[in-house]
Amino acid sequence: MKDKGMKWVIVADVLGAIVIGLLVWASMIDRELAREEEEKAAAVQNYDFDLKLAPQNCEGVSGVADIVLITDANYMDFTRVAINSAKQTKCPASQYNFHVMTLGVSEADEAALKALAGENVTVSVLPQEEVDLFYIRDTHVSKTSLLKYYIPKALPQLDKVLYIDSDVLVLHDLNKIYNTNIDGKYLAVVKDPSWFFENMHVVELNLDARGFYFNSGVMLMNLKKFREDGLERKLEDYTNNNFRTYMDQDALNVVVGNDVVLLPFEANAMNFFFEHNDLQTMGQFYGRNWQNYEDVFAPVTILHFASSKKPLGAVAPSTDFFRMLQRLWYRYYQGLPALE
């Protein structure tokens, strides 16, 4: 009986040791999980701050840049902010001539656009008629965007312009982009991450051989070559005979073919794709070694809010890098007189 009792004591000690070991192990796991949660919490970035733009050297920077925007009544605030940001970030010796093609804009809105003129900045308004082309209505792309086809006709006195969408911020001087050599080419553009984000769409456009798809929100345009080669009619024909989601952007990609020059990412920094792809993936696509979102956006020349998500609207969470960009947009929106 004594030996049997000793066996039970030993079993109890072993079980006790196991229980204690399990409790210690569980405690260690709890501490490790707590540590990981603390690290995650510490790693959450607060983007509720003003982005400090990369400094620019204006020494020797001068020249005239003819810039085209297209707007309707819905995009008036965005258009004014785009022009206002360009005014505030240009080099002193640069001359900007803004040519704003409008659709359905009131006289008061026209006056608000012209009021943005200032030293070395002119603003002219060019009212347009609605484009009579096939249009896909279930897309965030406005029919107004099809007016891009008619920029060469609207500005017959010019051989080259820089077209920019209204939903942009111009954060550094535009002369470097404007002085890009496009002799013999239709456009200078920035490649769009749809190449890997929506690759099947690009394949449907038969652009595999060219190796890229570009964004039409920023385009240095050779208007002389557009006119000489009858691009207006070709773009109209493509639009009327092809069911394409991205409208003018798809048509321009197909019709201009290989006659384009690629601009660096900073000429058309599209924030949308960073919400769906990590920094490493986007950095590899554009040949950059970004460590954070400040690295991405501080040096850009043109920041493009290239999706249905716009800065004028609901306030983004402080943990979303869009908050930083939204604050930046409001920097150039504040102080503008309210539209009538």
Short mmCIF file of C-alpha atoms in Angstrom, two decimals, residues 109-333:
data_model
loop_
_atom_site.label_atom_id
_atom_site.label_comp_id
_atom_site.label_asym_id
_atom_site.label_seq_id
_atom_site.Cartn_x
_atom_site.Cartn_y
_atom_site.Cartn_z
CA ASP A 109 -18.46 80.04 -62.81
CA GLU A 110 -16.60 81.39 -65.84
CA ALA A 111 -15.86 84.55 -63.87
CA ALA A 112 -14.59 82.45 -60.94
CA LEU A 113 -12.16 80.68 -63.28
CA LYS A 114 -10.90 83.92 -64.82
CA ALA A 115 -10.43 85.40 -61.33
CA LEU A 116 -7.60 82.91 -60.78
CA ALA A 117 -5.36 84.78 -63.21
CA GLY A 118 -2.40 86.54 -61.65
CA GLU A 119 1.24 87.38 -62.13
CA ASN A 120 2.59 85.26 -64.99
CA VAL A 121 -0.71 83.34 -65.02
CA THR A 122 -3.51 83.77 -67.56
CA VAL A 123 -6.85 81.95 -67.63
CA SER A 124 -9.04 81.76 -70.72
CA VAL A 125 -12.41 80.01 -70.88
CA LEU A 126 -13.48 78.07 -73.99
CA PRO A 127 -17.19 77.01 -73.88
CA GLN A 128 -17.89 73.75 -75.73
CA GLU A 129 -20.91 71.81 -76.98
CA GLU A 130 -21.74 68.33 -75.66
CA VAL A 131 -20.00 65.59 -77.61
CA ASP A 132 -22.32 63.48 -79.77
CA LEU A 133 -20.50 60.16 -79.36
CA PHE A 134 -21.44 56.78 -77.92
CA TYR A 135 -21.05 56.90 -74.16
CA ILE A 136 -21.12 54.19 -71.49
CA ARG A 137 -23.16 55.65 -68.66
CA ASP A 138 -22.33 53.11 -65.93
CA THR A 139 -18.78 54.36 -65.42
CA HIS A 140 -17.18 57.02 -63.21
CA VAL A 141 -15.70 58.59 -66.34
CA SER A 142 -17.70 61.69 -67.29
CA LYS A 143 -18.85 62.21 -70.88
CA THR A 144 -17.19 65.62 -70.59
CA SER A 145 -13.85 63.82 -70.76
CA LEU A 146 -14.48 63.06 -74.43
CA LEU A 147 -13.78 66.73 -75.12
CA LYS A 148 -10.10 65.75 -75.04
CA TYR A 149 -10.49 64.66 -78.67
CA TYR A 150 -11.20 68.26 -79.66
CA ILE A 151 -8.34 70.07 -77.94
CA PRO A 152 -6.44 70.49 -81.27
CA LYS A 153 -9.54 72.13 -82.81
CA ALA A 154 -10.26 74.33 -79.77
CA LEU A 155 -6.70 75.71 -79.79
CA PRO A 156 -5.70 75.99 -83.47
CA GLN A 157 -3.00 78.55 -82.66
CA LEU A 158 -1.02 76.08 -80.52
CA ASP A 159 1.13 73.13 -81.55
CA LYS A 160 1.72 71.73 -78.07
CA VAL A 161 -0.19 71.76 -74.76
CA LEU A 162 -0.06 70.01 -71.43
CA TYR A 163 -3.47 68.53 -70.67
CA ILE A 164 -4.29 67.80 -67.02
CA ASP A 165 -7.47 66.45 -65.46
CA SER A 166 -9.31 68.71 -63.04
CA ASP A 167 -8.96 66.30 -60.11
CA VAL A 168 -5.25 66.98 -59.63
CA LEU A 169 -2.89 69.02 -57.50
CA VAL A 170 0.12 70.62 -59.17
CA LEU A 171 2.84 70.52 -56.53
CA HIS A 172 6.00 71.51 -58.42
CA ASP A 173 6.81 73.57 -61.50
CA LEU A 174 5.50 72.16 -64.78
CA ASN A 175 8.28 73.31 -67.11
CA LYS A 176 10.25 70.07 -66.92
CA ILE A 177 7.24 68.10 -68.12
CA TYR A 178 6.29 70.72 -70.69
CA ASN A 179 9.77 70.78 -72.22
CA THR A 180 9.82 67.02 -72.86
CA ASN A 181 10.75 66.32 -76.47
CA ILE A 182 7.76 64.83 -78.31
CA ASP A 183 8.84 65.49 -81.87
CA GLY A 184 7.28 62.83 -84.08
CA LYS A 185 5.14 61.52 -81.19
CA TYR A 186 1.51 62.16 -80.32
CA LEU A 187 1.84 62.21 -76.54
CA ALA A 188 4.07 62.06 -73.51
CA VAL A 189 2.29 60.15 -70.73
CA VAL A 190 2.71 58.11 -67.54
CA LYS A 191 2.07 54.37 -67.57
CA ASP A 192 -0.97 53.25 -65.61
CA PRO A 193 -0.80 50.39 -63.07
CA SER A 194 -3.83 48.84 -64.75
CA TRP A 195 -1.14 46.92 -66.62
CA PHE A 196 -1.06 44.51 -63.69
CA PHE A 197 -4.12 45.62 -61.73
CA GLU A 198 -6.60 44.87 -64.54
CA ASN A 199 -4.41 43.03 -66.97
CA MET A 200 -7.29 41.34 -68.82
CA HIS A 201 -8.64 44.74 -69.79
CA VAL A 202 -5.26 45.69 -71.26
CA VAL A 203 -5.08 42.37 -73.11
CA GLU A 204 -8.51 43.04 -74.62
CA LEU A 205 -7.10 46.27 -76.07
CA ASN A 206 -4.30 44.29 -77.79
CA LEU A 207 -1.58 46.34 -76.09
CA ASP A 208 0.55 43.35 -75.06
CA ALA A 209 3.26 44.03 -77.62
CA ARG A 210 3.60 47.68 -76.62
CA GLY A 211 4.09 46.60 -73.02
CA PHE A 212 2.20 49.35 -71.19
CA TYR A 213 -1.13 51.11 -70.78
CA PHE A 214 -1.11 54.84 -70.04
CA ASN A 215 -3.31 57.15 -68.02
CA SER A 216 -4.97 59.98 -69.97
CA GLY A 217 -5.27 62.30 -66.96
CA VAL A 218 -1.94 63.98 -67.77
CA MET A 219 -0.82 64.22 -71.39
CA LEU A 220 1.74 66.40 -73.12
CA MET A 221 0.05 66.63 -76.52
CA ASN A 222 1.57 67.24 -79.93
CA LEU A 223 -1.44 69.06 -81.41
CA LYS A 224 0.28 69.59 -84.74
CA LYS A 225 0.70 65.85 -85.27
CA PHE A 226 -2.88 65.21 -84.07
CA ARG A 227 -4.15 67.52 -86.80
CA GLU A 228 -1.83 66.26 -89.53
CA ASP A 229 -2.80 62.62 -88.94
CA GLY A 230 -6.54 63.17 -88.45
CA LEU A 231 -6.61 61.81 -84.89
CA GLU A 232 -9.92 63.49 -84.10
CA ARG A 233 -11.83 61.35 -86.60
CA LYS A 234 -9.94 58.19 -85.60
CA LEU A 235 -10.79 58.73 -81.93
CA GLU A 236 -14.44 59.38 -82.78
CA ASP A 237 -14.63 56.21 -84.88
CA TYR A 238 -13.05 54.11 -82.15
CA THR A 239 -15.40 55.47 -79.49
CA ASN A 240 -18.51 54.92 -81.59
CA ASN A 241 -17.59 51.35 -82.53
CA ASN A 242 -16.02 49.89 -79.39
CA PHE A 243 -17.63 49.18 -76.02
CA ARG A 244 -14.87 50.27 -73.63
CA THR A 245 -15.02 50.98 -69.91
CA TYR A 246 -12.51 53.80 -69.68
CA MET A 247 -13.80 55.73 -72.64
CA ASP A 248 -11.31 58.36 -73.87
CA GLN A 249 -8.42 56.64 -72.09
CA ASP A 250 -8.97 53.36 -73.91
CA ALA A 251 -9.47 55.12 -77.24
CA LEU A 252 -6.29 57.18 -76.89
CA ASN A 253 -4.26 54.13 -75.85
CA VAL A 254 -5.32 52.20 -78.92
CA VAL A 255 -5.38 54.95 -81.53
CA VAL A 256 -1.97 56.56 -80.78
CA GLY A 257 -0.26 53.16 -80.82
CA ASN A 258 3.49 53.30 -80.18
CA ASP A 259 3.90 57.01 -80.92
CA VAL A 260 4.20 58.02 -77.28
CA VAL A 261 6.94 59.01 -74.83
CA LEU A 262 6.83 57.73 -71.26
CA LEU A 263 7.08 60.32 -68.49
CA PRO A 264 8.25 59.47 -64.95
CA PHE A 265 5.78 58.55 -62.22
CA GLU A 266 6.05 61.99 -60.64
CA ALA A 267 4.33 63.58 -63.66
CA ASN A 268 1.06 61.77 -62.87
CA ALA A 269 1.09 60.21 -59.40
CA MET A 270 -2.15 58.27 -59.09
CA ASN A 271 -2.93 57.62 -55.43
CA PHE A 272 -5.72 55.11 -56.16
CA PHE A 273 -3.45 52.18 -56.94
CA PHE A 274 -1.55 52.49 -53.66
CA GLU A 275 -4.78 51.62 -51.87
CA HIS A 276 -4.80 48.21 -53.57
CA ASN A 277 -1.10 47.35 -53.93
CA ASP A 278 1.75 47.50 -51.43
CA LEU A 279 4.64 49.94 -51.71
CA GLN A 280 7.08 47.28 -52.86
CA THR A 281 4.85 46.17 -55.73
CA MET A 282 4.20 49.74 -56.84
CA GLY A 283 7.87 50.62 -56.41
CA GLN A 284 8.93 47.76 -58.66
CA PHE A 285 6.41 48.85 -61.29
CA TYR A 286 7.73 52.42 -61.35
CA GLY A 287 11.38 51.68 -60.54
CA ARG A 288 11.33 53.34 -57.12
CA ASN A 289 12.49 52.29 -53.66
CA TRP A 290 9.77 53.86 -51.53
CA GLN A 291 9.91 53.33 -47.78
CA ASN A 292 6.72 55.18 -46.88
CA TYR A 293 3.93 57.22 -48.43
CA GLU A 294 5.73 60.48 -47.76
CA ASP A 295 8.52 59.19 -50.01
CA VAL A 296 5.93 58.56 -52.71
CA PHE A 297 4.04 61.84 -52.75
CA ALA A 298 6.36 64.57 -51.45
CA PRO A 299 8.41 64.88 -54.70
CA VAL A 300 5.59 64.52 -57.24
CA THR A 301 4.83 67.26 -59.75
CA ILE A 302 1.19 66.29 -60.39
CA LEU A 303 -0.87 64.37 -57.84
CA HIS A 304 -3.88 62.76 -59.49
CA PHE A 305 -6.97 61.64 -57.56
CA ALA A 306 -7.65 59.11 -60.30
CA SER A 307 -10.76 57.29 -59.13
CA SER A 308 -14.28 58.00 -57.94
CA LYS A 309 -12.83 58.70 -54.47
CA LYS A 310 -12.22 62.45 -54.29
CA PRO A 311 -10.79 64.66 -51.53
CA LEU A 312 -13.85 66.94 -51.44
CA GLY A 313 -16.15 64.82 -49.31
CA ALA A 314 -16.08 62.61 -46.23
CA VAL A 315 -13.00 63.01 -44.04
CA ALA A 316 -10.72 59.99 -44.35
CA PRO A 317 -9.65 58.12 -41.18
CA SER A 318 -6.37 59.32 -39.69
CA THR A 319 -4.89 55.84 -40.27
CA ASP A 320 -5.50 56.12 -44.03
CA PHE A 321 -2.74 57.81 -46.04
CA PHE A 322 -5.52 59.43 -48.08
CA ARG A 323 -6.06 61.70 -45.06
CA MET A 324 -2.62 63.22 -45.70
CA LEU A 325 -3.49 63.82 -49.36
CA GLN A 326 -6.91 65.17 -48.49
CA ARG A 327 -5.34 67.69 -46.12
CA LEU A 328 -2.97 68.68 -48.91
CA TRP A 329 -5.88 69.27 -51.31
CA TYR A 330 -7.71 71.42 -48.78
CA ARG A 331 -4.59 73.55 -48.41
CA TYR A 332 -5.29 74.87 -51.92
CA TYR A 333 -9.07 74.84 -51.57
#
